[in-house]
Coordinates of C-alpha atoms in Angstrom, one line a residue:
X116 CA 24.7 95.2 72.2
X117 CA 27.0 98.1 72.8
X118 CA 30.8 97.2 72.9
X119 CA 32.8 98.3 75.9
X120 CA 35.4 101.0 75.5
X121 CA 38.2 98.7 76.8
X122 CA 37.8 95.3 75.2
X123 CA 40.5 93.9 77.5
X124 CA 38.3 94.6 80.5
X125 CA 35.3 92.9 78.8
X126 CA 34.2 89.7 80.5
X127 CA 31.9 87.8 78.1
X128 CA 29.5 85.2 79.4
X129 CA 29.5 81.5 78.4
X130 CA 32.5 79.5 77.2
X131 CA 34.4 82.3 75.4
X132 CA 38.1 82.7 76.3
X133 CA 39.2 86.1 77.5
X134 CA 40.6 88.4 74.9
X135 CA 44.0 88.6 76.7
X136 CA 44.5 84.9 76.4
X137 CA 43.5 84.8 72.7
X138 CA 46.1 87.5 71.9
X139 CA 48.8 85.8 74.1
X140 CA 48.3 82.4 72.5
X141 CA 48.3 83.9 69.0
X142 CA 51.7 85.7 69.7
X143 CA 53.2 82.5 71.1
X144 CA 51.9 80.3 68.2
X145 CA 53.1 82.7 65.4
X146 CA 56.4 83.1 67.2
X147 CA 56.9 79.4 67.4
X148 CA 56.1 79.0 63.7
X149 CA 58.4 81.8 62.7
X150 CA 61.2 80.3 64.8
X151 CA 60.7 76.9 63.3
X152 CA 60.9 78.2 59.8
X153 CA 63.8 80.6 60.2
X154 CA 66.2 78.5 62.3
X155 CA 67.9 75.7 60.3
X156 CA 69.2 72.7 62.3
X157 CA 72.9 72.8 62.6
X158 CA 73.3 69.4 60.9
X159 CA 71.3 70.5 57.9
X160 CA 73.4 73.7 57.3
X161 CA 75.0 73.5 53.8
X162 CA 78.6 74.4 53.7
X163 CA 81.3 74.3 51.0
X164 CA 85.1 73.9 51.3
X165 CA 88.0 73.7 48.9
X166 CA 89.1 70.2 47.9
X167 CA 92.2 69.2 50.0
X168 CA 93.7 66.6 52.3
X169 CA 93.7 67.3 56.1
X170 CA 93.1 65.6 59.4
X171 CA 89.7 65.0 61.1
X172 CA 90.6 67.3 64.0
X173 CA 91.5 70.2 61.7
X174 CA 88.4 69.8 59.5
X175 CA 86.1 69.7 62.6
X176 CA 87.6 73.0 63.6
X177 CA 87.1 74.5 60.1
X178 CA 83.6 73.1 59.9
X179 CA 82.5 74.6 63.2
X180 CA 84.1 77.9 62.5
X181 CA 82.2 78.2 59.1
X182 CA 78.9 77.1 60.6
X183 CA 79.0 79.2 63.8
X184 CA 79.0 76.2 66.2
X185 CA 81.5 73.9 67.8
X186 CA 82.0 70.2 68.4
X187 CA 82.4 68.0 71.5
X188 CA 83.5 64.4 70.9
X189 CA 84.6 61.2 72.7
X190 CA 88.1 59.7 72.7
X191 CA 87.1 57.2 70.1
X192 CA 87.0 59.9 67.4
X193 CA 90.1 59.3 65.1
X194 CA 91.3 62.9 65.2
X195 CA 94.7 62.2 63.5
X196 CA 93.1 60.3 60.6
X197 CA 93.9 61.9 57.2
X198 CA 90.8 62.6 55.1
X199 CA 90.1 63.9 51.6
X200 CA 87.7 66.9 51.7
X201 CA 85.2 67.2 48.9
X202 CA 84.6 70.5 47.1
X203 CA 80.9 69.8 46.8
X204 CA 78.4 71.9 48.8
X205 CA 76.6 69.7 51.2
X206 CA 75.1 69.5 54.7
X207 CA 77.1 69.3 57.9
X208 CA 75.7 65.8 58.4
X209 CA 77.0 64.6 55.0
X210 CA 80.4 66.2 55.7
X211 CA 80.7 64.3 58.9
X212 CA 79.5 61.0 57.3
X213 CA 82.2 61.5 54.6
X214 CA 85.2 62.0 57.0
X215 CA 84.1 59.2 59.3
X216 CA 83.4 56.9 56.4
X217 CA 80.6 54.9 57.9
X218 CA 82.1 54.5 61.4
X219 CA 79.7 54.0 64.2
X220 CA 79.1 57.6 65.4
X221 CA 75.9 59.6 65.9
X222 CA 75.5 63.4 66.1
X223 CA 73.4 65.2 68.7
X224 CA 72.6 68.9 68.6
X225 CA 72.7 70.9 71.9
X226 CA 72.3 74.6 71.2
X227 CA 75.4 75.8 69.4
X228 CA 77.1 72.5 70.0
X229 CA 77.2 69.2 68.1
X230 CA 78.1 66.1 70.1
X231 CA 79.9 63.2 68.3
X232 CA 79.4 60.0 70.3
X233 CA 79.7 56.3 69.5
X234 CA 76.5 54.8 68.2
X235 CA 75.7 51.7 70.3
X236 CA 72.8 50.7 68.0
X237 CA 75.1 50.4 64.9
X238 CA 76.9 47.1 64.7
X239 CA 80.6 47.5 64.8
X240 CA 82.2 46.4 61.6
X241 CA 85.6 44.7 61.5
X242 CA 88.3 47.1 60.4
X243 CA 91.9 46.9 59.4
X244 CA 94.8 49.0 58.1
X245 CA 96.1 49.3 54.6
X246 CA 99.5 50.8 54.2
X247 CA 102.7 50.6 52.1
X248 CA 105.4 52.5 50.3
X249 CA 105.7 53.9 46.7
X250 CA 109.1 54.0 45.0
X251 CA 110.4 54.7 41.5
X252 CA 110.6 51.4 39.4
X253 CA 114.1 52.1 38.1
X254 CA 115.9 54.0 40.9
X255 CA 114.0 52.7 44.0
X256 CA 113.8 56.3 45.2
X257 CA 110.7 57.0 47.3
X258 CA 108.0 59.2 45.6
X259 CA 106.5 62.0 47.6
X260 CA 102.9 63.2 47.5
X261 CA 101.6 60.4 45.2
X262 CA 97.8 60.5 45.1
X263 CA 96.2 57.3 46.3
X264 CA 92.5 56.5 46.2
X265 CA 90.7 53.7 47.9
X266 CA 87.7 53.3 45.6
X267 CA 86.2 50.0 46.7
X268 CA 84.0 51.4 49.5
X269 CA 80.8 53.5 49.4
X270 CA 82.6 56.9 49.9
X271 CA 85.9 57.2 48.2
X272 CA 88.7 58.1 50.5
X273 CA 92.2 59.2 49.5
X274 CA 95.6 60.1 50.8
X275 CA 99.1 60.9 49.7
X276 CA 102.6 59.5 50.4
X277 CA 104.9 61.3 52.9
X278 CA 108.5 62.4 52.4
X279 CA 109.7 58.8 52.6
X280 CA 107.0 57.4 50.2
X281 CA 104.8 55.8 52.9
X282 CA 101.0 55.9 52.9
X283 CA 98.3 54.6 55.2
X284 CA 94.5 54.0 55.3
X285 CA 93.1 53.3 58.8
X286 CA 89.8 51.6 59.8
X287 CA 89.2 50.0 56.4
X288 CA 86.3 47.5 56.4
X289 CA 87.6 43.9 55.9
X290 CA 87.0 42.5 52.4
X291 CA 88.3 43.0 48.9
X292 CA 89.5 46.4 47.9
X293 CA 91.1 48.4 45.1
X294 CA 93.9 51.1 45.2
X295 CA 94.6 53.6 42.5
X296 CA 98.0 55.4 42.4
X297 CA 98.5 58.5 40.3
X298 CA 101.5 60.8 40.1
X299 CA 102.5 63.6 37.7
X300 CA 105.0 62.3 35.1
X301 CA 104.4 58.6 36.0
X302 CA 102.1 55.9 34.7
X303 CA 99.1 55.3 36.8
X304 CA 98.9 52.0 38.7
X305 CA 96.0 49.9 40.0
X306 CA 96.2 47.3 42.7
X307 CA 92.9 45.6 42.5
X308 CA 90.8 42.9 44.3
X309 CA 93.1 42.2 47.2
X310 CA 91.8 40.7 50.4
X311 CA 92.0 42.6 53.7
X312 CA 91.6 40.3 56.7
X313 CA 90.7 41.3 60.2
X314 CA 93.7 39.7 62.0
X315 CA 96.5 41.2 59.8
X316 CA 97.4 44.5 58.3
X317 CA 97.7 44.6 54.5
X318 CA 101.0 46.0 53.4
X319 CA 101.5 46.7 49.7
X320 CA 104.8 47.8 48.1
X321 CA 104.3 49.7 44.9
X322 CA 106.8 50.6 42.1
X323 CA 105.7 53.3 39.6
X324 CA 107.2 53.8 36.2
X325 CA 108.0 57.2 34.8
X326 CA 105.9 58.2 31.9
X327 CA 107.7 58.6 28.5
X328 CA 105.6 61.7 27.7
X329 CA 105.7 64.7 30.0
X330 CA 102.2 66.2 30.3
X331 CA 100.6 68.7 32.6
X332 CA 98.6 67.5 35.6
X333 CA 95.2 66.3 34.4
X334 CA 92.5 64.0 35.6
X335 CA 92.6 60.8 33.6
X336 CA 90.9 57.4 33.4
X337 CA 92.8 54.3 32.6
X338 CA 92.8 50.5 32.5
X339 CA 95.7 48.7 34.2
X340 CA 97.5 45.7 32.7
X341 CA 97.8 43.6 35.9
X342 CA 99.8 40.9 34.1
X343 CA 102.7 43.3 33.3
X344 CA 105.9 41.7 34.6
X345 CA 107.8 43.2 37.5
X346 CA 111.0 43.0 35.5
X347 CA 110.5 45.8 33.0
X348 CA 113.2 44.3 30.7
X349 CA 110.8 41.4 30.0
X350 CA 109.1 42.7 26.8
X351 CA 107.1 39.7 25.6
X352 CA 105.8 36.3 26.9
X353 CA 106.0 37.4 30.5
X354 CA 103.3 37.5 33.1
X355 CA 103.2 38.8 36.7
X356 CA 100.8 37.7 39.4
X357 CA 100.6 38.3 43.2
X358 CA 99.9 35.9 46.0
X359 CA 96.4 37.2 46.2
X360 CA 95.8 36.2 42.5
X361 CA 97.1 32.7 43.2
X362 CA 94.2 32.1 45.6
X363 CA 91.7 33.0 43.0
X364 CA 92.7 30.5 40.3
X365 CA 90.6 27.3 40.4
X366 CA 92.5 24.1 40.8
X367 CA 95.7 25.8 41.9
X368 CA 95.5 24.3 45.4
X369 CA 97.4 27.5 46.6
X370 CA 100.4 26.3 44.6
X371 CA 102.1 28.9 42.4
X372 CA 103.3 26.3 39.9
X373 CA 99.8 25.0 39.3
X374 CA 98.5 28.5 38.9
X375 CA 100.8 29.0 35.9
X376 CA 99.1 26.1 34.1
X377 CA 96.1 28.3 33.4
X378 CA 98.2 30.4 30.9
X379 CA 98.2 29.7 27.2
X380 CA 100.9 27.3 26.0
X381 CA 101.5 25.8 29.5
X382 CA 100.4 22.4 30.7
X383 CA 101.4 19.6 33.1
X384 CA 102.3 15.9 32.7
X385 CA 99.7 14.8 35.2
X386 CA 97.5 16.1 38.0
X387 CA 99.6 14.5 40.7
X388 CA 102.6 16.6 40.0
X389 CA 103.2 20.3 39.2
X390 CA 105.8 19.9 36.4
X391 CA 105.5 22.8 34.0
X392 CA 105.6 22.0 30.3
X393 CA 105.9 25.2 28.2
X394 CA 105.1 25.0 24.5
X395 CA 106.1 21.3 24.4
X396 CA 109.5 21.8 26.0
X397 CA 110.8 19.5 28.7
X398 CA 109.9 20.6 32.3
X399 CA 113.6 20.3 33.1
X400 CA 114.2 23.6 31.3
X401 CA 112.4 25.8 33.8
X402 CA 114.6 28.1 35.9
X403 CA 113.6 29.0 39.5
X404 CA 114.8 32.3 41.0
X405 CA 114.4 33.8 44.4
X406 CA 115.2 37.5 45.3
X407 CA 117.1 37.8 42.0
X408 CA 119.3 34.7 42.2
X409 CA 119.0 31.3 40.7
X410 CA 118.0 28.5 43.2
X411 CA 117.4 24.7 43.0
X412 CA 114.1 23.1 42.2
X413 CA 111.6 24.9 44.5
X414 CA 109.3 21.9 45.1
X415 CA 108.8 19.0 47.5
X416 CA 109.2 15.5 46.1
X417 CA 111.4 16.8 43.3
X418 CA 113.2 14.2 41.0
X419 CA 116.6 14.3 39.5
X420 CA 116.9 17.0 36.8
X421 CA 113.3 18.1 37.2
X422 CA 111.9 21.5 37.8
X423 CA 108.6 20.4 39.4
X424 CA 107.4 18.0 42.1
X425 CA 104.4 17.4 44.3
X426 CA 103.8 20.8 45.9
X427 CA 105.8 24.1 45.9
X428 CA 108.1 24.7 48.9
X429 CA 107.1 28.4 49.3
X430 CA 103.8 29.5 50.8
X431 CA 101.7 32.1 49.1
X432 CA 101.7 34.2 52.3
X433 CA 105.4 34.8 51.8
X434 CA 105.3 36.0 48.2
X435 CA 105.4 39.7 47.4
X436 CA 105.2 39.2 43.6
X437 CA 106.4 36.9 40.9
X438 CA 107.3 36.9 37.2
X439 CA 106.5 33.9 35.0
X440 CA 108.3 34.1 31.6
X441 CA 107.8 31.6 28.8
X442 CA 110.2 32.8 26.1
X443 CA 112.4 35.7 24.9
X444 CA 114.2 35.9 28.3
X445 CA 116.2 39.0 29.3
X446 CA 120.0 38.4 29.4
X447 CA 120.0 38.0 33.2
X448 CA 118.2 34.6 32.8
X449 CA 121.1 33.0 31.0
X450 CA 120.6 29.4 32.1
X451 CA 116.9 29.2 31.3
X452 CA 115.7 27.0 28.4
X453 CA 111.9 26.8 28.5
X454 CA 110.8 29.2 31.2
X455 CA 111.5 31.3 34.3
X456 CA 109.8 31.6 37.6
X457 CA 111.2 34.7 39.4
X458 CA 109.9 35.1 42.9
X459 CA 110.2 37.9 45.5
X460 CA 109.7 37.5 49.3
X461 CA 107.7 40.2 51.0
X462 CA 108.9 42.3 54.0
X463 CA 107.5 42.0 57.4
X464 CA 105.2 44.5 59.2
X465 CA 107.4 47.4 60.3
X466 CA 105.0 48.8 63.0
X467 CA 103.6 45.9 65.0
X468 CA 104.1 42.1 65.6
X469 CA 101.6 39.8 64.0
X470 CA 101.0 36.1 64.1
X471 CA 99.0 34.1 61.4
X472 CA 97.8 30.5 61.6
X473 CA 96.4 29.0 58.4
X474 CA 95.1 25.5 57.9
X475 CA 94.6 24.2 54.3
X476 CA 94.3 21.0 52.4
X477 CA 98.0 21.1 51.5
X478 CA 99.6 22.3 54.7
X479 CA 99.1 23.9 58.1
X480 CA 101.3 26.9 58.6
X481 CA 102.4 29.4 61.2
X482 CA 103.7 32.8 60.2
X483 CA 105.2 35.6 62.4
X484 CA 106.3 39.0 61.4
X485 CA 107.1 42.4 62.9
X486 CA 109.7 45.1 63.6
X487 CA 113.1 44.4 64.9
X488 CA 114.0 48.1 65.3
X489 CA 111.3 50.6 64.6
X490 CA 113.7 53.5 64.3
X491 CA 115.3 52.0 61.2
X492 CA 112.3 50.1 59.8
X493 CA 114.2 46.8 60.3
X494 CA 111.7 44.0 60.0
X495 CA 111.5 40.2 60.1
X496 CA 109.1 37.6 58.7
X497 CA 109.2 33.8 59.0
X498 CA 106.8 31.0 58.1
X499 CA 106.8 27.3 58.9
X500 CA 104.5 24.8 57.2
X501 CA 103.7 21.1 57.8
X502 CA 101.7 18.6 55.8
X503 CA 98.1 18.8 57.1
X504 CA 97.3 15.1 56.2
X505 CA 100.5 13.9 57.9
X506 CA 99.5 15.9 60.9
X507 CA 96.1 14.3 61.0
X508 CA 97.7 10.9 60.6
X509 CA 100.0 11.5 63.6
X510 CA 97.0 12.5 65.6
X511 CA 95.5 9.1 65.0
X512 CA 93.3 9.5 61.9
X513 CA 93.7 6.4 59.7
X514 CA 95.0 7.6 56.3
X515 CA 97.1 5.9 53.6
X516 CA 99.6 7.3 51.1
X517 CA 100.0 10.5 53.0
X518 CA 102.7 13.0 51.8
X519 CA 105.2 13.9 54.5
X520 CA 106.8 17.3 54.0
X521 CA 107.6 20.5 55.9
X522 CA 109.2 23.8 54.9
X523 CA 110.6 27.0 56.4
X524 CA 111.2 30.5 54.9
X525 CA 112.3 33.8 56.3
X526 CA 113.5 37.3 55.4
X527 CA 115.1 40.0 57.5
X528 CA 114.9 43.5 55.9
X529 CA 117.3 46.2 57.1
X530 CA 117.4 49.7 55.4
X531 CA 120.4 52.0 56.2
X532 CA 120.9 55.7 55.5
X533 CA 124.2 55.4 53.5
X534 CA 124.9 51.7 52.7
X535 CA 121.5 50.9 51.1
X536 CA 119.0 48.2 51.9
X537 CA 120.2 44.8 53.2
X538 CA 118.1 41.7 53.1
X539 CA 118.9 38.3 54.6
X540 CA 116.6 35.6 53.2
X541 CA 116.3 31.8 53.3
X542 CA 114.0 29.0 52.3
X543 CA 114.2 25.2 52.8
X544 CA 112.0 22.1 52.5
X545 CA 112.1 18.5 53.6
X546 CA 110.0 15.8 51.9
X547 CA 109.8 12.0 52.4
X548 CA 107.8 9.2 51.0
X549 CA 107.6 5.5 51.8
X550 CA 106.0 3.2 49.2
X551 CA 104.4 -0.2 49.4
X552 CA 107.2 -1.5 47.2
X553 CA 109.6 -1.0 50.0
X554 CA 111.2 2.2 48.9
X555 CA 112.1 5.4 50.9
X556 CA 112.3 8.5 48.8
X557 CA 113.8 11.8 50.2
X558 CA 114.1 15.1 48.4
X559 CA 115.4 18.1 50.3
X560 CA 116.4 21.7 49.3
X561 CA 117.6 24.9 51.0
X562 CA 118.8 28.3 50.0
X563 CA 120.2 31.2 52.1
X564 CA 121.3 34.5 50.7
X565 CA 122.2 38.1 51.5
X566 CA 121.4 41.0 49.1
X567 CA 122.1 44.7 49.0
X568 CA 120.4 47.4 47.0
X569 CA 122.2 50.7 47.0
X570 CA 120.8 53.9 45.3
X571 CA 123.6 56.0 43.9
X572 CA 121.4 58.8 42.6
X573 CA 117.8 59.2 41.5
X574 CA 118.6 57.4 38.2
X575 CA 121.1 54.7 39.3
X576 CA 121.1 51.9 41.8
X577 CA 123.3 48.8 42.4
X578 CA 122.1 45.3 43.3
X579 CA 124.5 42.7 44.9
X580 CA 123.5 39.2 45.9
X581 CA 125.4 36.4 47.5
X582 CA 123.7 33.0 48.0
X583 CA 124.4 29.4 48.9
X584 CA 122.1 26.6 47.8
X585 CA 121.9 22.8 48.3
X586 CA 119.7 20.0 47.0
X587 CA 119.8 16.4 48.0
X588 CA 117.9 13.4 46.5
X589 CA 118.0 9.8 47.8
X590 CA 116.2 6.6 46.9
X591 CA 116.6 3.4 48.9
X592 CA 114.7 0.3 48.0
X593 CA 115.2 -3.4 48.7
X594 CA 113.3 -6.2 47.1
X595 CA 113.4 -10.0 47.1
X596 CA 113.3 -11.1 43.4
X597 CA 113.9 -14.7 44.3
X598 CA 111.8 -17.1 46.3
X599 CA 111.3 -17.6 50.0
X600 CA 113.5 -20.6 50.0
X601 CA 116.2 -19.0 47.8
X602 CA 116.0 -15.3 48.4
X603 CA 117.7 -12.9 46.0
X604 CA 117.9 -9.4 47.4
X605 CA 117.9 -6.6 44.9
X606 CA 118.9 -3.2 46.3
X607 CA 118.6 0.2 44.6
X608 CA 120.5 3.1 46.2
X609 CA 120.6 6.6 44.7
X610 CA 122.2 9.5 46.5
X611 CA 122.7 12.8 44.7
X612 CA 123.9 16.0 46.2
X613 CA 124.2 19.4 44.5
X614 CA 125.6 22.5 46.1
X615 CA 126.2 25.9 44.5
X616 CA 127.6 29.2 45.7
X617 CA 126.4 32.2 43.6
X618 CA 127.3 35.9 43.5
X619 CA 125.5 38.4 41.4
X620 CA 126.2 42.1 40.8
X621 CA 124.1 44.4 38.5
X622 CA 123.8 48.1 37.9
X623 CA 120.6 49.8 36.7
X624 CA 120.8 53.1 35.0
X625 CA 117.8 55.2 33.8
X626 CA 119.0 57.4 30.9
X627 CA 115.6 58.9 30.0
X628 CA 112.0 58.0 30.6
X629 CA 112.1 55.9 27.5
X630 CA 115.6 54.4 27.8
X631 CA 117.4 52.5 30.5
X632 CA 120.2 50.0 30.7
X633 CA 120.9 47.1 33.0
X634 CA 124.3 45.3 33.1
X635 CA 125.9 42.8 35.5
X636 CA 127.7 39.6 36.1
X637 CA 126.8 36.3 37.8

């Protein structure tokens, strides 16, 4: 067959497609294939940035500018959140996953635009805030631009302290977390395995110690001695633990005194009481201190001359930190014989009001905290606890030999610009027991104090404390030691009261990174 001169005008017979359609489909097919292979999806574009700390809003702007697109997002996107940008070259999707840290967002491409919208299919996880303040251990001066890493989640996130030493991590999943603090010229610090709950912000105060050796800024790995005492003048036989650690010790019953019995050389007379026997010494030789001043026996059902009792007066939720020292006491613990328990109350939340209710085997407690004046960071915190078993008994549950006790503690924290930091604190406990032998036993204690910490310069600060404490013990018992016909009433009555007014003044001077001096009078 002879082919026509113009193949486009050729009309074959049968089921053959026209030549025009064949060419048209071929052009469209190859054009589609070429477009698919040459145009990379926006979310798969690989981009690289310098390592730095910025906000989500600023990074989205830089990300879109570098990739040739722009973002559109909902109001739920945390634009003011601070994020640590990685220097690794990675896709736009991975960059977004990193800054949002697993939050429930999904990304949709529309031309040159990427939509960031909430993901309804992803289950919303409970989140909370971790924040705090970092200061120098010796001078209490806030440290600026301390590097902080939250390393207990899938994607590490970091931040730095501001000009007042404050830091914050928002939208942290509830659970146990670790914080790593590093600063040029200072020893690194680790706060590990603390519990973040959904109903309450976790506020952590951190004191960093200046390094004795000046070195250039380097990346280091370290292991933290969590048991190092808060009081840096305690060189040996001292151990520090937080309220979070108290909950982790088996058999402690959330009692700080029973927690100490897990340490070497420490035991108790019996399981029914929390008397602390250190290296065979009498439990009467233990000294209790609160906020830097000596106080009476800090236990319910305390006996005359004892340092223990049935259960501790203070709740773990009020404790910021504690030192337990078993020998070689620094000079400030002058009246101690066998050991020292030095406790600190924590400050309240300075941003919002919070209420906490906790029910345990020992006690049922209610705690409130919050800001009094946000402009000055003045805060309050107060906690009340009542015997859980006694509460059940009063509700009609038939129980016998139930301990009857209640306690209250509080702290008001007020920093000033020129006069230093003032703290008004107090703690008190009431305990009562009635025995089958006809006795009524009461043991009550209370302490109220006012302290001031004044920073003179970056190397010197003064600490002043004034406190009033009282302790009362009574035992009333009557018994017939005769017969019904000829009764002989035998009566025991004991009534002991002990009151003390204490004033303490100390000066702390850091001479060099290796040398410091602390002097004072009580």
